[in-house]
XYZ file of C-alpha atoms in Angstrom:
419
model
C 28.053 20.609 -2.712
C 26.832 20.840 -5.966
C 26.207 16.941 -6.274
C 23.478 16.959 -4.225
C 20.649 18.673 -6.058
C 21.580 15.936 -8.523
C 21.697 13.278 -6.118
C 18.072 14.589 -4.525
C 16.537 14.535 -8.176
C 18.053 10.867 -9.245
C 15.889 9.443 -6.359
C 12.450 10.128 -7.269
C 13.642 9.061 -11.206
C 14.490 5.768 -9.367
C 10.964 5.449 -7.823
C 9.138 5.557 -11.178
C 11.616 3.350 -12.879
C 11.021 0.467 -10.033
C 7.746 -0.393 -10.811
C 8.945 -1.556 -14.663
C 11.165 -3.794 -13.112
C 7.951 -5.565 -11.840
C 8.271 -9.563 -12.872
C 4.604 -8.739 -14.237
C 5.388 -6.324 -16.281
C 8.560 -8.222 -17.360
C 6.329 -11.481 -18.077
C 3.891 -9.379 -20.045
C 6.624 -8.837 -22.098
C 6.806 -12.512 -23.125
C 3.088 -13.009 -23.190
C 2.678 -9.686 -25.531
C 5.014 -11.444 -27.994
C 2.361 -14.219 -27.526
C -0.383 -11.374 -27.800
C 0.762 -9.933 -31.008
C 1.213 -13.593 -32.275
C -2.133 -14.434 -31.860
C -3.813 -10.596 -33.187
C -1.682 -11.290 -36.351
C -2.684 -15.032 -36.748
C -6.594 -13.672 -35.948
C -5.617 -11.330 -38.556
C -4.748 -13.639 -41.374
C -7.307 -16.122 -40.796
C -10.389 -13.657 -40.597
C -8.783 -12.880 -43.971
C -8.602 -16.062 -45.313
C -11.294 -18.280 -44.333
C -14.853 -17.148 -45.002
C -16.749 -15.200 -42.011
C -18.795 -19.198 -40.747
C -15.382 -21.018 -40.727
C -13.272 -18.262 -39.247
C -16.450 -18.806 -36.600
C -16.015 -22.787 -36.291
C -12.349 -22.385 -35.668
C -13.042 -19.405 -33.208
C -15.219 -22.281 -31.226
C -13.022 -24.929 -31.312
C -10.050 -22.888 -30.278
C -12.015 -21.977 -27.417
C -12.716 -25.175 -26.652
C -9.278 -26.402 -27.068
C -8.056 -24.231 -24.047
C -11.239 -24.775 -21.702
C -10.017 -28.362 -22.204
C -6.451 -27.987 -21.686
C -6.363 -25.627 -18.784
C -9.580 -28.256 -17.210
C -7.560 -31.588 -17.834
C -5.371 -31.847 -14.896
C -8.038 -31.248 -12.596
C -6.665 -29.329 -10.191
C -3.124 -30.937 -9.880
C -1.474 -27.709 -11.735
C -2.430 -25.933 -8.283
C -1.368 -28.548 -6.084
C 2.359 -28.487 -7.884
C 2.501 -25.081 -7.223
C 1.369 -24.677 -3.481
C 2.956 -28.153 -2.873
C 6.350 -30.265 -3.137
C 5.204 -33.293 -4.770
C 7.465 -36.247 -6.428
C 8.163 -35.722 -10.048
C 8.932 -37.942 -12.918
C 6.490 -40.426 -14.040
C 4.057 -40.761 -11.374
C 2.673 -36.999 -11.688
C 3.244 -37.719 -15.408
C 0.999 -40.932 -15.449
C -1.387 -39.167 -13.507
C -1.389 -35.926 -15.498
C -1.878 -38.052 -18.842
C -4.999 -40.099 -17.322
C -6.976 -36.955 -16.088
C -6.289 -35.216 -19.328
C -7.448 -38.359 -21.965
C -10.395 -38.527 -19.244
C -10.948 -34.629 -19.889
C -10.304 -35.173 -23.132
C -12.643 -37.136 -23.935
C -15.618 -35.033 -21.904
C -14.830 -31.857 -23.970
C -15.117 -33.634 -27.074
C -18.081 -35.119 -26.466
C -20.225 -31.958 -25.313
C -19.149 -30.014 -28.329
C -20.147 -32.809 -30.521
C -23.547 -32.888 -28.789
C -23.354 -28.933 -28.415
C -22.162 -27.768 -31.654
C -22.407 -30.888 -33.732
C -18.635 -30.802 -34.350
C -17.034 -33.183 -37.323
C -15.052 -35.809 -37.114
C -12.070 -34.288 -37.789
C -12.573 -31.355 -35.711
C -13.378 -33.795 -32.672
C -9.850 -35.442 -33.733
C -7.470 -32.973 -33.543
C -9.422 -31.203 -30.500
C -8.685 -34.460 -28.421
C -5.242 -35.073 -29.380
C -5.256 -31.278 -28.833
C -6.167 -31.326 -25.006
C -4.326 -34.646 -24.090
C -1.217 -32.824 -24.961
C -1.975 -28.998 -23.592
C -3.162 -30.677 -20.302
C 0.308 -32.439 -20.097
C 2.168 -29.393 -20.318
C 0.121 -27.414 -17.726
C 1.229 -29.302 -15.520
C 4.892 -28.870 -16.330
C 3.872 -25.129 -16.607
C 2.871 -24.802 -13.486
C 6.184 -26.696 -12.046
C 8.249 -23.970 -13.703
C 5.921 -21.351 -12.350
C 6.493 -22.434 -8.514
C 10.430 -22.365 -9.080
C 9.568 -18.281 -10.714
C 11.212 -19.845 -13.936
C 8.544 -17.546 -15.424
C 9.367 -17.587 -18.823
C 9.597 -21.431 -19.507
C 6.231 -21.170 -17.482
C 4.626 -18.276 -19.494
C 5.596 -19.692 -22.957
C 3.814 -23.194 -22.047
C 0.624 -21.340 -20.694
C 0.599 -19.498 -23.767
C 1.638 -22.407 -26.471
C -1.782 -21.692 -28.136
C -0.853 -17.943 -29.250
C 1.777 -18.943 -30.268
C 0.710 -21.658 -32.706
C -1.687 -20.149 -34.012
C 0.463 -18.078 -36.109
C 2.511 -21.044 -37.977
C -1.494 -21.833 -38.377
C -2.539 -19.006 -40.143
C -0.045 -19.564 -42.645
C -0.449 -22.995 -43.401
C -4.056 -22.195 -43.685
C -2.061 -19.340 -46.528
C 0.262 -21.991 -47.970
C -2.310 -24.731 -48.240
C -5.864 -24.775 -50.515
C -7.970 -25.018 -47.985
C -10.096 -22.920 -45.331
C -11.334 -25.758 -43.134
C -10.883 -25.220 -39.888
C -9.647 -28.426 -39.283
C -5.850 -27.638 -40.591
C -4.955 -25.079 -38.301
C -6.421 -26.918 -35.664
C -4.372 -29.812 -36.499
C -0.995 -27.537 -36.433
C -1.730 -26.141 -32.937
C -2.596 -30.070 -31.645
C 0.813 -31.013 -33.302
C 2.655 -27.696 -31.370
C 1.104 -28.616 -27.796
C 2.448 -32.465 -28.381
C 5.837 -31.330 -29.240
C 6.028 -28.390 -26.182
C 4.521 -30.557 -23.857
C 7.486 -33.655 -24.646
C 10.298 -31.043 -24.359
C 8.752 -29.207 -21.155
C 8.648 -32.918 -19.437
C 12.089 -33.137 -20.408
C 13.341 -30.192 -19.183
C 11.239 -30.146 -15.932
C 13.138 -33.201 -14.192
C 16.091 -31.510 -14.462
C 15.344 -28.804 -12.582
C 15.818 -28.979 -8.773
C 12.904 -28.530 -6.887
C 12.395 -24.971 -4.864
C 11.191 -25.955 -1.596
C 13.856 -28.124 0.443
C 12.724 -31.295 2.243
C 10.901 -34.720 1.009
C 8.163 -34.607 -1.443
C 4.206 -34.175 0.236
C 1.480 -36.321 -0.325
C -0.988 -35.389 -3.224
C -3.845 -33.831 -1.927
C -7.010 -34.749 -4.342
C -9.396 -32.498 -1.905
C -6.636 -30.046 -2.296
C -6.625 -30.324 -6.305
C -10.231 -30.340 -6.334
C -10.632 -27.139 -4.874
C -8.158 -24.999 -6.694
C -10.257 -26.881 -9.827
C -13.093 -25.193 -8.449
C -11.746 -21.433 -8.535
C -9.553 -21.899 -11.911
C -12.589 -23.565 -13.722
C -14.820 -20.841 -12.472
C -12.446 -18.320 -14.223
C -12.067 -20.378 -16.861
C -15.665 -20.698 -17.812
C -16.038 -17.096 -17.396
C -13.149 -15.873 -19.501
C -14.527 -17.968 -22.826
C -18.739 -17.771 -21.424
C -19.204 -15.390 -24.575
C -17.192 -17.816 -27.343
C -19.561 -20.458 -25.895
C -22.795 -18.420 -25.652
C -23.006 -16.326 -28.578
C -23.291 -18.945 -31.540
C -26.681 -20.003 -29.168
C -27.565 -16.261 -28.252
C -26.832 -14.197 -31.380
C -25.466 -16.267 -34.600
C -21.570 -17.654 -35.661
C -21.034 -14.409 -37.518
C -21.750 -12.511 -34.353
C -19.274 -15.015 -32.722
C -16.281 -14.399 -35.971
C -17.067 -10.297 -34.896
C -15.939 -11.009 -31.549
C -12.972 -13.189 -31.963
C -11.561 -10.703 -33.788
C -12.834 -8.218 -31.403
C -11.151 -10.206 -28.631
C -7.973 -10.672 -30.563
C -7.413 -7.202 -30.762
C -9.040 -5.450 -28.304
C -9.390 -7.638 -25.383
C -6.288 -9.446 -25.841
C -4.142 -6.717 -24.682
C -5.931 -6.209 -21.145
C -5.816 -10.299 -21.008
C -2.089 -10.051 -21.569
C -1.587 -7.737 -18.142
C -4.350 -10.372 -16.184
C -2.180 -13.398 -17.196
C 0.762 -11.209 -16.273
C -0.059 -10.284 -13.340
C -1.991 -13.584 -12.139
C 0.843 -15.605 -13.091
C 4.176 -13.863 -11.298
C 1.832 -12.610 -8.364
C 1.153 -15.790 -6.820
C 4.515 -17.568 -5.840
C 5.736 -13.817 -4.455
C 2.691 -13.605 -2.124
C 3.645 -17.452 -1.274
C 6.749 -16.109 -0.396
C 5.886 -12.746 1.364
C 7.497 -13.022 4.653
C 4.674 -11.129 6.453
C 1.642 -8.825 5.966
C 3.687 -5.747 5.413
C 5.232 -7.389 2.150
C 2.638 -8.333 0.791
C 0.660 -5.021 1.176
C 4.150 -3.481 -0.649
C 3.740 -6.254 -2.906
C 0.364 -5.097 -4.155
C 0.666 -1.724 -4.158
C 4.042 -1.591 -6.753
C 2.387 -3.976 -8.692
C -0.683 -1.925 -9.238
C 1.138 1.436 -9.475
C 2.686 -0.256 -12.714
C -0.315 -2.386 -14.230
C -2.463 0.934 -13.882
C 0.015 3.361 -16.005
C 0.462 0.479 -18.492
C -3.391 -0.499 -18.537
C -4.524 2.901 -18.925
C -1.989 3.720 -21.686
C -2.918 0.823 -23.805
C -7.036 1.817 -22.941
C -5.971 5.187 -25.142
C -4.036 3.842 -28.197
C -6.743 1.177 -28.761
C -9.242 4.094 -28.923
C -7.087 5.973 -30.810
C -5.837 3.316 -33.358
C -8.439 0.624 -33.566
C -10.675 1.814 -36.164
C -7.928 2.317 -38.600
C -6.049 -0.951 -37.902
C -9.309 -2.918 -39.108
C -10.477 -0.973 -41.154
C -6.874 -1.379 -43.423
C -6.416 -5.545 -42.004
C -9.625 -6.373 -42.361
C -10.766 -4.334 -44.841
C -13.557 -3.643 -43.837
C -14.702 -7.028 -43.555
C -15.744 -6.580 -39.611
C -17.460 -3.370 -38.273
C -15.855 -2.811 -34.349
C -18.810 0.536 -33.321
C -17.362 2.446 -30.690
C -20.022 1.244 -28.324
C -18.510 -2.332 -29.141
C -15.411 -1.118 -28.398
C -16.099 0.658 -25.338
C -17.508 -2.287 -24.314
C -14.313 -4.357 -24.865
C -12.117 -1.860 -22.982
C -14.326 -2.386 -20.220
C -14.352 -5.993 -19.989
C -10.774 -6.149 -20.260
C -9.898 -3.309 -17.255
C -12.674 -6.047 -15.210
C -10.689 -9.121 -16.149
C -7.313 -7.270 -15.381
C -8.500 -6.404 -11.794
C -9.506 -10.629 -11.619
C -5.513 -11.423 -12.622
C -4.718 -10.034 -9.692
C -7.980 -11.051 -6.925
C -7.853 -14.500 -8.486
C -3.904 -14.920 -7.619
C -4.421 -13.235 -4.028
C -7.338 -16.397 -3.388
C -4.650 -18.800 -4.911
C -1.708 -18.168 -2.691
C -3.487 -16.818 0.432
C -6.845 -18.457 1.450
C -7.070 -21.946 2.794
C -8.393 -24.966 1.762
C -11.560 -23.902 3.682
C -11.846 -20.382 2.515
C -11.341 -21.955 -1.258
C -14.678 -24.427 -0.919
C -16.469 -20.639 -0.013
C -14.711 -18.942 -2.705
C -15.858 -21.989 -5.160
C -19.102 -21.201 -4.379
C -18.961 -17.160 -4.853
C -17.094 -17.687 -8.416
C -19.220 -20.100 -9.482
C -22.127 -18.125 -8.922
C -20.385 -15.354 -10.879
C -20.092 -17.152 -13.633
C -24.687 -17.880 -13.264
C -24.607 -14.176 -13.204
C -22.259 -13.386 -16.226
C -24.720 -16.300 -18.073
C -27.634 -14.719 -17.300
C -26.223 -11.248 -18.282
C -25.070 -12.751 -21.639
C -28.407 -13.906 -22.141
C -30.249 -10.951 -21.601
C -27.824 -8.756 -23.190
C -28.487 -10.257 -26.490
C -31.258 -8.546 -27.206
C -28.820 -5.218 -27.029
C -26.650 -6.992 -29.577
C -23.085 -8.179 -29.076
C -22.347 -4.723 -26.950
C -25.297 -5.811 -24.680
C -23.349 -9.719 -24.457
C -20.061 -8.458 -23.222
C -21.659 -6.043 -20.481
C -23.422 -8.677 -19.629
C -20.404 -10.933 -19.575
C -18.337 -7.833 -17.674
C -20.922 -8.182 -14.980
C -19.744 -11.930 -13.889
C -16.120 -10.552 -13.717
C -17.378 -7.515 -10.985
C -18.664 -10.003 -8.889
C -15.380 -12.520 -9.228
C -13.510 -9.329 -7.817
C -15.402 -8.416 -5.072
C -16.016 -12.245 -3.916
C -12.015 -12.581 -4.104
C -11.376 -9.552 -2.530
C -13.712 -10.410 0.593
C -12.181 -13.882 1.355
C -8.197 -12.471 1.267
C -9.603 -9.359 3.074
C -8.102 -10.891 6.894
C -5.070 -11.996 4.821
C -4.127 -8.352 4.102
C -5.100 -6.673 7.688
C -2.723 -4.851 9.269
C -0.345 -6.873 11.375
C -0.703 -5.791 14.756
C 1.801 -7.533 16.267
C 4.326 -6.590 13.270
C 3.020 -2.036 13.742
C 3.081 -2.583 17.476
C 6.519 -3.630 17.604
């Protein structure tokens, strides 16, 4: 008799503890290593390069992973909704559409931002090799090998700090050196993911399915539009405001954003092959609703210590150097809690709509990403608070266009509550 107070109180403990076991909350585990990797590598460059060429390399990293994530056009998606044939064929094609890519990237941000030679170098060899392991990213992530998965998605972070201290070993501050590490990284990930991959057996029984270009091309459509928004202000501000502005907000980003972006990649990333697999309407409601439970607690906890904390943090790394106002902050916080709610709308689109719905939803993100534009635009004139409102602005529509498309996906099943 007087185990079963005990027994009655171990249940509810059991309750809270269940939504830690998420597989989001476990992969943001991985990426935060990857998070704190990349704040401490932010860290040591800000501090050793002068404010312009902590700027250049801010801009070229960006560019590095609008590149990467771009050059398999689509076929990143198509591995993961699809069984296709391995080995070289998806290799062959993974390498042409990422040279092609390539190629593109380097060109605009020569004609852009009137990039060196050198930069444009190691930026090409850069996304050739990121694109390639995307792709073999995104074959771990359909067989929920999510760590494999995670660590390729997130090679850059985790570059950037062997980087930072070359940049500390070496006599230089160009930012062509630690571009030139992170390049080398991608090559040598992206050759031992390949390797790896093929040995792997494949999740979904049966003979392989045709590539689907149409398919490819519009998952392209909703990742690009994400894309595009998540790096608008890296590419906007050195036109809008000036390259210190744009130095101010990568280390802004690195340590203030970066946190909330861990939790969207997170969530994004494990969320999409469970609601693949959800066996009805039911589970995937369930689904949602533990996932949130945990993300929120977590979200709102790391909201507080970065309010708390942040001023002293850069004012002692930086020294200084960079002046974070709380309305700057604020602003940050905000952007992040609207690009955490996108990790999860953009992976409900991904595993749920059709190929139909997607050409709509390409059409609704893109036009997100005009609004976010605009909103950077005329937010300048309120200063680099002013851009990232503006920015925030794209990311409410993303959520609400994503949530109205997989809106019929997560009805009530009538057939499933009648019974």
């Amino acid at each position: 008799m007087s185990l079963s107070p005990a027994v009655s109180l171990a249940k509810p403990s059991l309750s809270l503890i269940r939504p830690w076991r998420s597989p989001a909350l476990q992969a943001a585990a991985v990426i935060g290593i990857s998070g704190v990797g990349y704040a401490l590598a932010n860290v040591l460059l800000a501090r050793a390069m002068t404010t312009l060429d902590y700027a250049r390399l801010t801009l070229a990293l960006s560019l590095v992973n609008v590149g990467l994530q771009l050059a398999p056009l689509g076929a990143d998606g198509v591995v993961n909704r699809r069984r296709l044939a391995g080995g070289m064929v998806l290799l062959r094609r993974t390498l042409l559409t990422s040279a092609l890519v390539a190629a593109a990237v380097v060109w605009t941000g020569t004609a852009v931002y009137a990039l060196e030679g050198s930069i444009a170098l190691v930026l090409l060899l850069g996304i050739l090799a990121g694109g390639t392991g995307y792709v073999a990213a995104a074959r771990f992530q359909a067989l929920q090998r999510f760590t494999p998965a995670v660590s390729l998605r997130q090679a850059t972070s985790f570059l950037l700090l062997p980087a930072a201290i070359a940049v500390l070993l070496l006599p230089t501050e160009h930012p062509w050196l630690p571009l030139a590490v992170v390049a080398a990284g991608h090559a040598a990930a992206s050759i031992g993911a390949w390797r790896a991959v093929e040995r792997e057996p494949h999740a979904r029984p049966g003979p392989p399915e045709r590539f689907d270009w149409g398919e490819a091309a519009a998952y392209l459509g909703v990742h690009a539009a994400a894309l595009f928004l998540a790096h608008l202000e890296r590419l906007l501000i050195p036109k809008v405001l000036s390259l210190e502005a744009l130095a101010t907000f990568g280390i802004l980003a690195a340590l203030v954003i970066a946190p909330f972006r861990i939790l969207q990649l997170a969530v994004g990333f494990t969320l999409l092959p469970r609601l693949r697999a959800a066996a009805d309407v039911p589970a995937r409601r369930r689904l949602l609703r533990n996932e949130a439970l945990g993300v929120a607690v977590v979200a709102a906890g790391t909201a507080a210590a970065l309010w708390i904390g942040m001023p002293l943090v850069v004012e002692v790394l930086l020294e200084g150097r960079y002046a974070l106002s709380p309305s700057v902050l604020l602003a940050a916080m905000v952007m992040g809690v609207f690009r955490l709610t996108s990790g999860v709308t953009k992976a409900m689109v991904t595993a749920l709509c059709t190929n139909r719905e997607l050409v709509w939803v390409n059409l609704f993100l893109w036009a997100s990403v005009a609004c976010a534009a605009l909103g950077v635009v005329v937010g300048a004139r309120a200063g680099l608070e002013g851009v990232i409102y503006g920015a925030s602005f794209g990311w409410v529509i993303r959520t609400v266009a994503c949530l109205a498309f997989t809106a019929r996906h997560l009805a009530t099943d009538r057939t499933s509550a009648a019974g």
